PDB file of C-alpha atoms in Angstrom:
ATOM      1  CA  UNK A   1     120.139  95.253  94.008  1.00 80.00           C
ATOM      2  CA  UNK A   2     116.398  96.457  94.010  1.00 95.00           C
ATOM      3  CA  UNK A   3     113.871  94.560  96.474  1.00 98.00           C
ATOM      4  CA  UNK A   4     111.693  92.704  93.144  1.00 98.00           C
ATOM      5  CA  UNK A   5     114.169  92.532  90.926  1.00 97.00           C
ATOM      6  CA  UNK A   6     113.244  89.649  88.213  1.00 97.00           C
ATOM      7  CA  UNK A   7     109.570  89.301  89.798  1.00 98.00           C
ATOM      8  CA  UNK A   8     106.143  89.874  88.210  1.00 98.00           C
ATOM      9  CA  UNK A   9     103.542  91.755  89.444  1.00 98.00           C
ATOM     10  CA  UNK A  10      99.872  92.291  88.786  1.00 98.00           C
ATOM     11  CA  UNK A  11      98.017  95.548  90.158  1.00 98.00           C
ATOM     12  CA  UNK A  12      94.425  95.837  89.685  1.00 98.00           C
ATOM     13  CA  UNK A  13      92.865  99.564  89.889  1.00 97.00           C
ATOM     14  CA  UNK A  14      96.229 100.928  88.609  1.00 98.00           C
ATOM     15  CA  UNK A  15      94.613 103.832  86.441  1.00 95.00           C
ATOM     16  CA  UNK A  16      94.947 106.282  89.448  1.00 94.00           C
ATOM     17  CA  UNK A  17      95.951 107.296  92.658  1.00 95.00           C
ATOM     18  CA  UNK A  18      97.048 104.868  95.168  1.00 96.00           C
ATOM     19  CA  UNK A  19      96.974 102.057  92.531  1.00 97.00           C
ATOM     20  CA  UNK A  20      99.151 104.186  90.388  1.00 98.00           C
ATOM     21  CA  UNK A  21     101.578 104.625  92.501  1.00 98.00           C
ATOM     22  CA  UNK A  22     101.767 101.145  93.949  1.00 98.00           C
ATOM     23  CA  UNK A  23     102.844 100.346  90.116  1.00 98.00           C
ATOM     24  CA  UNK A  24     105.270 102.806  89.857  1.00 98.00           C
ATOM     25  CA  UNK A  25     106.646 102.026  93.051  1.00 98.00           C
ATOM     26  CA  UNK A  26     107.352  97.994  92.123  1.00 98.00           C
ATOM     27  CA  UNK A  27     108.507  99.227  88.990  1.00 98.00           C
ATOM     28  CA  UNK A  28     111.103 101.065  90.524  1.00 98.00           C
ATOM     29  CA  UNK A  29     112.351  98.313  92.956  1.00 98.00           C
ATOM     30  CA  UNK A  30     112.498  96.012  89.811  1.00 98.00           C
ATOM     31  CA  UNK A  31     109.620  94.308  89.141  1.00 98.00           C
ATOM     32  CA  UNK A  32     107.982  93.778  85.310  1.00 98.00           C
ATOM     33  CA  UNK A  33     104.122  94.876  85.865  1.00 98.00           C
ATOM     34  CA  UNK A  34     100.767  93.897  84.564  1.00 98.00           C
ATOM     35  CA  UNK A  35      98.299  96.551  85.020  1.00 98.00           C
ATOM     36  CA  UNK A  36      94.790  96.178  85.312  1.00 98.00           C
ATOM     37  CA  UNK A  37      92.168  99.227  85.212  1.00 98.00           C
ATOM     38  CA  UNK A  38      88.414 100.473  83.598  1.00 97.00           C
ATOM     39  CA  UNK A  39      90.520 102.841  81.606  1.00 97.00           C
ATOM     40  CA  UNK A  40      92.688 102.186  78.927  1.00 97.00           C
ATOM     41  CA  UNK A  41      94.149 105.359  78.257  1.00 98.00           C
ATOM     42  CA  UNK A  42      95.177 106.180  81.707  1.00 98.00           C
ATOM     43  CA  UNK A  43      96.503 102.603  81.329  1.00 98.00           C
ATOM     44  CA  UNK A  44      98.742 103.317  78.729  1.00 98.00           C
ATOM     45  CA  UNK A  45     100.021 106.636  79.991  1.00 98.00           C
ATOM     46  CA  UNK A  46     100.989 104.504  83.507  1.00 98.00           C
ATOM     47  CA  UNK A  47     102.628 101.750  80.647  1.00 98.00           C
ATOM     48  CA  UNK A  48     104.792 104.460  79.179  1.00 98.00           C
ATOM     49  CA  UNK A  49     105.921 105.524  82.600  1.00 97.00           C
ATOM     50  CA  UNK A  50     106.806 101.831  83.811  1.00 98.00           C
ATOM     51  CA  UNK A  51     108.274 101.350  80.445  1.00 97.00           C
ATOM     52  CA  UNK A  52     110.618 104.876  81.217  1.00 97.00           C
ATOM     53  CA  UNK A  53     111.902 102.694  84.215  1.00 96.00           C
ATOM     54  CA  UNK A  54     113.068 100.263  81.919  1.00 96.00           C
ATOM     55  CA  UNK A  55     110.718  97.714  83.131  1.00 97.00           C
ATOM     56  CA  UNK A  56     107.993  96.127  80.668  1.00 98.00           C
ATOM     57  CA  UNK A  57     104.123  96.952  81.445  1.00 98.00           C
ATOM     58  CA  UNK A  58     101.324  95.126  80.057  1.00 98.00           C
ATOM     59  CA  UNK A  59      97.621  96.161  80.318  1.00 98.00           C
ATOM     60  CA  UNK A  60      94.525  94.596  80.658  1.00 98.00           C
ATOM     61  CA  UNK A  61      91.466  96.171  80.604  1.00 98.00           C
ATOM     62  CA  UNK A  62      88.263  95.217  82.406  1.00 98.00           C
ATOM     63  CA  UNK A  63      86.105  95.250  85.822  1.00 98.00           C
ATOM     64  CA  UNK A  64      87.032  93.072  88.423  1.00 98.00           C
ATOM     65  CA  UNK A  65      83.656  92.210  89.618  1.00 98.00           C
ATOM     66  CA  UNK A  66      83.269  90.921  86.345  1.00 98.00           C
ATOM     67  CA  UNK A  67      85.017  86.593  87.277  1.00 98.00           C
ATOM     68  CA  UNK A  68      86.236  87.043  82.994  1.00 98.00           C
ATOM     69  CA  UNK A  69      88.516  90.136  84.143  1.00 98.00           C
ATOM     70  CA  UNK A  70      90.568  87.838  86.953  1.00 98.00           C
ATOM     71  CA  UNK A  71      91.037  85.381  83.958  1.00 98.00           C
ATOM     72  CA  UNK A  72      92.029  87.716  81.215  1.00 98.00           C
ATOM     73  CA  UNK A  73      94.524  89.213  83.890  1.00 98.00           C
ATOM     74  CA  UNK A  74      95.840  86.101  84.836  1.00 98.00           C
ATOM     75  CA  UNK A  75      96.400  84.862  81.414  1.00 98.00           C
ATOM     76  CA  UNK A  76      98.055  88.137  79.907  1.00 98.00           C
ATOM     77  CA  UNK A  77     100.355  87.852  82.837  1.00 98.00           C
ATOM     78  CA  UNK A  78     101.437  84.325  81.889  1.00 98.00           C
ATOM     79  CA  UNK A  79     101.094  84.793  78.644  1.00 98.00           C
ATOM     80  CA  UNK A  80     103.818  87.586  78.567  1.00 98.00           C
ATOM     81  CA  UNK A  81     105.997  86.342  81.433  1.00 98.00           C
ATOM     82  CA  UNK A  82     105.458  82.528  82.474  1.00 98.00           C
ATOM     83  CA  UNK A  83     105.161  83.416  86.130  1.00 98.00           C
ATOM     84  CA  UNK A  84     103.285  85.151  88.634  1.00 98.00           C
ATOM     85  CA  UNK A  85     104.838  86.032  91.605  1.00 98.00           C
ATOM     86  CA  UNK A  86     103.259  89.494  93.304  1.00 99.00           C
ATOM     87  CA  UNK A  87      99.476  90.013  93.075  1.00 99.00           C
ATOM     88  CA  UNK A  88      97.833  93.647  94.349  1.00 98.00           C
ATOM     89  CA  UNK A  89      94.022  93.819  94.824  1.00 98.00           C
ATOM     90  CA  UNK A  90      93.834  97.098  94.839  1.00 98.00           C
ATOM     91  CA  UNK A  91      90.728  97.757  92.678  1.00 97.00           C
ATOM     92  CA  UNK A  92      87.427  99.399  94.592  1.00 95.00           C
ATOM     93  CA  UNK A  93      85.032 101.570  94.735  1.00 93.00           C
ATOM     94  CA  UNK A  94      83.146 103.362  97.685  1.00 88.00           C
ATOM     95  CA  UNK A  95      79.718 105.254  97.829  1.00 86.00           C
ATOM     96  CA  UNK A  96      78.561 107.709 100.460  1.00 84.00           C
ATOM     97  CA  UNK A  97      75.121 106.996 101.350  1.00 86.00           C
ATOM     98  CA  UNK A  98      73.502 106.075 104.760  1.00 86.00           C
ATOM     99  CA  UNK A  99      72.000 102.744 105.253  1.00 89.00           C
ATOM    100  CA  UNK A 100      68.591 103.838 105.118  1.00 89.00           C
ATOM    101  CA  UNK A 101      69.414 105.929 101.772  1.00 89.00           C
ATOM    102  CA  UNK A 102      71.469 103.440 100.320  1.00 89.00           C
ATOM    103  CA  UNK A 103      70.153 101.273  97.309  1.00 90.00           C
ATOM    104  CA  UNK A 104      70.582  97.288  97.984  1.00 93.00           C
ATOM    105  CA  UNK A 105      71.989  97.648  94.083  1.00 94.00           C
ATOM    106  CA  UNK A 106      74.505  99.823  95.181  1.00 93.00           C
ATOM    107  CA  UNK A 107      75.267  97.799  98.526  1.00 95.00           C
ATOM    108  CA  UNK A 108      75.662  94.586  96.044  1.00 96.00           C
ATOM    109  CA  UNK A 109      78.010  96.720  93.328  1.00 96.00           C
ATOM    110  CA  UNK A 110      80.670  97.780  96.132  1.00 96.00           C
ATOM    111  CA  UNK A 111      80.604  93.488  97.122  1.00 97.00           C
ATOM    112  CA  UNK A 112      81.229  92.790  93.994  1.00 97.00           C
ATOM    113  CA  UNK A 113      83.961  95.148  93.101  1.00 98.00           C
ATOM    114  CA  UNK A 114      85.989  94.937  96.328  1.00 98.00           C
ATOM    115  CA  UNK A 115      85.189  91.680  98.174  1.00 98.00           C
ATOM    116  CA  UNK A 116      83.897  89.751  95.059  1.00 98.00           C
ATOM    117  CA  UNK A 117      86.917  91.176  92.739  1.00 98.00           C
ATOM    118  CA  UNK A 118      89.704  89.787  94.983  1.00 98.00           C
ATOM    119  CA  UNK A 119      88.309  86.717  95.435  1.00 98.00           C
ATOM    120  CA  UNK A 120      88.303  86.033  92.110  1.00 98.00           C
ATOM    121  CA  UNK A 121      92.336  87.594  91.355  1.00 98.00           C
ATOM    122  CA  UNK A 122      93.300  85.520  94.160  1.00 98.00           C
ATOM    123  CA  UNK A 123      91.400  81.940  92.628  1.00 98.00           C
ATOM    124  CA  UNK A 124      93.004  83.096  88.766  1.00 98.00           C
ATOM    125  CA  UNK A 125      96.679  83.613  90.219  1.00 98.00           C
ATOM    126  CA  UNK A 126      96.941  80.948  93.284  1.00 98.00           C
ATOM    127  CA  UNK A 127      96.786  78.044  90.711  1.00 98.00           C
ATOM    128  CA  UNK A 128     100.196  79.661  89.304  1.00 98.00           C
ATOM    129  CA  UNK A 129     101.664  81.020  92.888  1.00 98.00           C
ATOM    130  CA  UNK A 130     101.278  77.087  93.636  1.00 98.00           C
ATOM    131  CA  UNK A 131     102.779  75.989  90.737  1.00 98.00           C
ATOM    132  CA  UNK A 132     106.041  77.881  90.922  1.00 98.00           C
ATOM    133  CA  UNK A 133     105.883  77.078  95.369  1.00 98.00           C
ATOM    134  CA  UNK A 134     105.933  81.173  96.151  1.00 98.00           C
ATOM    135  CA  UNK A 135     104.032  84.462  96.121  1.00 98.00           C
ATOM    136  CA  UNK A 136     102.877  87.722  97.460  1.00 98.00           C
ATOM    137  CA  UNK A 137      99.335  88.416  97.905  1.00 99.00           C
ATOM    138  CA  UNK A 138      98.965  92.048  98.788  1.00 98.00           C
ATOM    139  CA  UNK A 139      94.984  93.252  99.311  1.00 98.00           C
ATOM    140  CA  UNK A 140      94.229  97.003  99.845  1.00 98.00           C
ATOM    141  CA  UNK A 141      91.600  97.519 102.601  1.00 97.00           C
ATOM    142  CA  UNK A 142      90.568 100.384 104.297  1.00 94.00           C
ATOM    143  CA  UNK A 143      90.602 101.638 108.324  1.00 93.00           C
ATOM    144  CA  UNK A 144      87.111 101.272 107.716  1.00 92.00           C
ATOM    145  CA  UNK A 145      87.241  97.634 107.739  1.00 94.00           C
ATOM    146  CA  UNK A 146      87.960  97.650 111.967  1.00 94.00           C
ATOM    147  CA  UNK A 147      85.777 101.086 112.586  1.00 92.00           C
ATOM    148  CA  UNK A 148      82.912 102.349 111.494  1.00 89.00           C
ATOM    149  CA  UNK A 149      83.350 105.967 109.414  1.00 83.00           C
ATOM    150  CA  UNK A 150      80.249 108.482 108.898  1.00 80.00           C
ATOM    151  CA  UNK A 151      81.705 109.146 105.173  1.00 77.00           C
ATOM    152  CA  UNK A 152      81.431 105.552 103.882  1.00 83.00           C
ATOM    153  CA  UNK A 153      78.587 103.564 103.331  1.00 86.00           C
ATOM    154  CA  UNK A 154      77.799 100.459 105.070  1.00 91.00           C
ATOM    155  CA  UNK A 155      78.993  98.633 101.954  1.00 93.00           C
ATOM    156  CA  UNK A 156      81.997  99.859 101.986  1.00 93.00           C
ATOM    157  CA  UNK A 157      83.340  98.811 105.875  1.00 94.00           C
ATOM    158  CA  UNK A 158      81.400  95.309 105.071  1.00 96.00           C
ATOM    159  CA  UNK A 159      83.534  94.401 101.935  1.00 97.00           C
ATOM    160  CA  UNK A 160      86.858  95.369 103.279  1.00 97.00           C
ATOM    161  CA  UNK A 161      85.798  93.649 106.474  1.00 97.00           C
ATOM    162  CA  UNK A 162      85.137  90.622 104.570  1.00 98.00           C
ATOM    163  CA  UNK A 163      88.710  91.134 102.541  1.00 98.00           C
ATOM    164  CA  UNK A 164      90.583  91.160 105.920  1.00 98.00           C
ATOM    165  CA  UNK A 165      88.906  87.414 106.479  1.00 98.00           C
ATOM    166  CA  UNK A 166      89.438  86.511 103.181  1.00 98.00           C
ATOM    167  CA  UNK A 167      93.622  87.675 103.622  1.00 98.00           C
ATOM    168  CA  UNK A 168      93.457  85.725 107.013  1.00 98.00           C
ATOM    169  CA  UNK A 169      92.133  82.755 105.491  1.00 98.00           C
ATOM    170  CA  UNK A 170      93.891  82.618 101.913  1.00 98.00           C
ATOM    171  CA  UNK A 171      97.320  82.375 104.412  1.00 98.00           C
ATOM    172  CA  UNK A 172      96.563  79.887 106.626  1.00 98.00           C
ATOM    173  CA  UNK A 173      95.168  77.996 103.280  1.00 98.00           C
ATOM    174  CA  UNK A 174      98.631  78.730 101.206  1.00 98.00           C
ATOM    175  CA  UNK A 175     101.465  79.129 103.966  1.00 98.00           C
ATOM    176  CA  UNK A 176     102.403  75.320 103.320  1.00 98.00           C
ATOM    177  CA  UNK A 177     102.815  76.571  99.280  1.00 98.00           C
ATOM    178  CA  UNK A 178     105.495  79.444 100.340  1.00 98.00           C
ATOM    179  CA  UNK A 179     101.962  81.841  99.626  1.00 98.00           C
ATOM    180  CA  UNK A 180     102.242  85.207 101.428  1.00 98.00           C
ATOM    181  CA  UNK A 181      98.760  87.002 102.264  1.00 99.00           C
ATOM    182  CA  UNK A 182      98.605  90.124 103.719  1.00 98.00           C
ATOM    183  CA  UNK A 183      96.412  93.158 103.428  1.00 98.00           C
ATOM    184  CA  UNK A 184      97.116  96.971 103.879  1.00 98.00           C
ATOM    185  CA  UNK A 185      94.340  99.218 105.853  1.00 97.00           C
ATOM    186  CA  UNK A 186      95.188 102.202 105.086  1.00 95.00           C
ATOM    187  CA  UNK A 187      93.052 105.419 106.568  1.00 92.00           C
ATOM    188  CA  UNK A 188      92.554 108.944 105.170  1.00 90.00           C
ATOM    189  CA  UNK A 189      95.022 109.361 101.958  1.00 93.00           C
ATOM    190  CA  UNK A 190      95.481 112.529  99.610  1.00 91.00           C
ATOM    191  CA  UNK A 191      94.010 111.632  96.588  1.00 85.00           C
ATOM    192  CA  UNK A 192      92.105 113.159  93.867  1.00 77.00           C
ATOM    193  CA  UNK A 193      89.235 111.795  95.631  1.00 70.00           C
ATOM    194  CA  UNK A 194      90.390 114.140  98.858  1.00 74.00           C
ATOM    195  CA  UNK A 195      91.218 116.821  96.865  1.00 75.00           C
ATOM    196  CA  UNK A 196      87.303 117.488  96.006  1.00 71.00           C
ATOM    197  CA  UNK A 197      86.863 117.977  99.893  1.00 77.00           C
ATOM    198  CA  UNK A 198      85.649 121.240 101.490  1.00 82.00           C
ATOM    199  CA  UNK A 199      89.049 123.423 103.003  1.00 88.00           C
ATOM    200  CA  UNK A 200      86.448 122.713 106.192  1.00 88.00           C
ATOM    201  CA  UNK A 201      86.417 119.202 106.141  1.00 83.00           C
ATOM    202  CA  UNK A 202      90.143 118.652 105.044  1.00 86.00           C
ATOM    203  CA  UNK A 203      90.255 120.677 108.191  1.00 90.00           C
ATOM    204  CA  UNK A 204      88.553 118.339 110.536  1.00 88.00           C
ATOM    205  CA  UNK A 205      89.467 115.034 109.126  1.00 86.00           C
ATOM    206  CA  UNK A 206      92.936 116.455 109.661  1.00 93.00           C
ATOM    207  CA  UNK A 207      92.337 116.915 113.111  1.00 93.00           C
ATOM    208  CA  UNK A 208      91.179 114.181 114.101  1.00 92.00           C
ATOM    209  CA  UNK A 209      94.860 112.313 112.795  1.00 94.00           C
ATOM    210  CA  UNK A 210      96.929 112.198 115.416  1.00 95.00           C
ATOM    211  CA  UNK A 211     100.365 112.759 113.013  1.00 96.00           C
ATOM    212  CA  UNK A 212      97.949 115.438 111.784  1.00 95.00           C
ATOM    213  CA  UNK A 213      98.729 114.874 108.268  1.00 95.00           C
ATOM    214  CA  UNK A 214      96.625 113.015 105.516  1.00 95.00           C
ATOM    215  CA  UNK A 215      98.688 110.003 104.283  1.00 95.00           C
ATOM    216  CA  UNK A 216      99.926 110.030 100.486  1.00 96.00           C
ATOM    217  CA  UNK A 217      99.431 107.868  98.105  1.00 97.00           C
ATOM    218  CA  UNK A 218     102.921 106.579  98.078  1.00 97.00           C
ATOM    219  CA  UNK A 219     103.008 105.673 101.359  1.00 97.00           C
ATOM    220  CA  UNK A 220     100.473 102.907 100.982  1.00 98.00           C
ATOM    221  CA  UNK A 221     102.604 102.266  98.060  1.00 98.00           C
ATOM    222  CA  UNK A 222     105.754 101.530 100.631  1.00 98.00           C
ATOM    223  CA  UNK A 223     103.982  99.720 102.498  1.00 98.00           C
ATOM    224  CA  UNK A 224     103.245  97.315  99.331  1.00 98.00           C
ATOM    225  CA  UNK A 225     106.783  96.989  99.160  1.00 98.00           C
ATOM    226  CA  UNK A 226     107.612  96.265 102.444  1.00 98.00           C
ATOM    227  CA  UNK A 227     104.624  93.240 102.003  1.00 98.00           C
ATOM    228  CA  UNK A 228     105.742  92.203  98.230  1.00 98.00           C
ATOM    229  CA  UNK A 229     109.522  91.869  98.995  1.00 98.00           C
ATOM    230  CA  UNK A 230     111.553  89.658 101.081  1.00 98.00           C
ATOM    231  CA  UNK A 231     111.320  92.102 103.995  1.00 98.00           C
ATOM    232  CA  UNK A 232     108.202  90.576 104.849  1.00 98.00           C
ATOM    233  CA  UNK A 233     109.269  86.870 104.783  1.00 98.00           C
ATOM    234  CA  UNK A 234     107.931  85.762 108.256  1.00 98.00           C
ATOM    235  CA  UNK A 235     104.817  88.100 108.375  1.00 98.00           C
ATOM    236  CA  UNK A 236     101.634  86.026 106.725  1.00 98.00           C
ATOM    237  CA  UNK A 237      97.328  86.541 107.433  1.00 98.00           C
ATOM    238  CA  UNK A 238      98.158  90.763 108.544  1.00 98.00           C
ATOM    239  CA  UNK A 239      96.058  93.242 108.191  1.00 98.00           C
ATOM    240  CA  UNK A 240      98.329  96.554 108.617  1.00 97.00           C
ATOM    241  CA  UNK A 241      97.278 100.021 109.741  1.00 96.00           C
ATOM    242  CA  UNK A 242      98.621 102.835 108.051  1.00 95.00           C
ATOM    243  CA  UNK A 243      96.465 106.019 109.035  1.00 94.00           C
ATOM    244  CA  UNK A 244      98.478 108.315 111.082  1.00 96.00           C
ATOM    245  CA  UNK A 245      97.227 107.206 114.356  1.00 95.00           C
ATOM    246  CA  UNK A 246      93.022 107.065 113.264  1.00 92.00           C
ATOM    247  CA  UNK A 247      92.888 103.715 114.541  1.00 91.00           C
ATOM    248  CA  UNK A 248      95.201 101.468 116.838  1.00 92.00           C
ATOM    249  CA  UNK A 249      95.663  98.159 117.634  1.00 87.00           C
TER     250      UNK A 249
END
């Protein structure tokens, strides 16, 4: 039997990379998918894939930071299959500029996709998570939400920050309505993103992993699983490190 089979899952920022393969991943282990993304074609190429699996995929275009989106997506999923039971923030964005450099526009942007945006998923689905007494709340943070990283702006750490609190808090809020919140943290990943490095720095962010590897995108993706499915059923309000060793605790 696969780990979701019969559930429903939203993903937000499933166009690409780690988002995409969180998608694929439920798909495999069972679960029907609504997809959320800015881009509707690489939407509906992900769709077609999910649908290969023999699992249905709905899309729903739209920005997160935009309160409408969370509603649309919340709807669409209801709409098509009556229940919600897995939610993935997984939508954000990051920018590169020092504090001094950076525009307070910009700073207010990355809040609004990645701290703002799961706020709002979370308030459009918990209604329904309620409802039916059970869900998974999965958020994607970042290593940079417990340590400070030269490459990201100061945006960046503060809105994951704030989505670890927000995890903590949603599941001491919804633990007494069988509500699951967790988050996943993960650290340096191999994405296209990664792939635009310098061979130099690929070299030294390498080195400074102790597995001495960059993760992969379907590694965070396990670790979705692990949190979606009934492995997790006594783990609630965690904020897990996957980074090969960057940061412990």
């Amino acid at each position: 039997m696969m780990l979701l089979e019969g559930r429903i899952a939203v993903v937000t920022g499933a166009s690409r990379g780690i988002g995409r393969s969180i998608a694929l991943t439920l798909a495999e282990q069972g679960a029907s998918l609504v997809i959320n993304g800015t881009r509707e074609d690489l939407l509906l190429d992900l769709a077609a894939e999910v649908n290969a699996l023999g699992q249905t995929c709905v899309i729903c275009t739209g920005d997160v930071s935009d309160q409408e989106t969370a509603h649309k997506v919340a709807h669409t999923a209801i709409e098509h299959f009556g229940c919600i039971d897995i939610l993935v923030n997984n939508a954000g964005i990051n920018m590169r500029t020092s504090t001094l450099e950076m525009d307070t526009k910009d700073w207010q942007k990355v809040l609004d996709v990645n701290l703002n945006g799961t706020l709002y998923l979370c308030m459009a689905v918990l209604p329904h998570m309620i409802e039916k007494n059970y869900g998974k709340i999965v958020n994607v943070t970042s290593t940079t939400a417990k340590t400070p990283h030269r490459n990201a702006a100061p945006s960046y750490g503060a809105s994951k920050a704030g989505v670890n609190y927000l995890t903590q808090h949603l599941a001491l809020e919804m633990a007494k309505h069988n509500i699951y919140v967790n988050a996943v943290c993960p650290g340096p990943i191999d994405t296209d993103m990664s792939k635009q490095w310098t061979q130099e720095y690929r070299q030294q962010a390498i080195a400074r992993i102790p597995l001495g590897k960059l993760g992969t995108p379907e590694n965070v993706a396990d670790t979705v699983l692990f949190l979606a499915s009934k492995m997790s059923d006594f783990i609630t309000g965690e904020s897990i490190n996957m980074n090969g060793g960057t940061y412990m605790n």
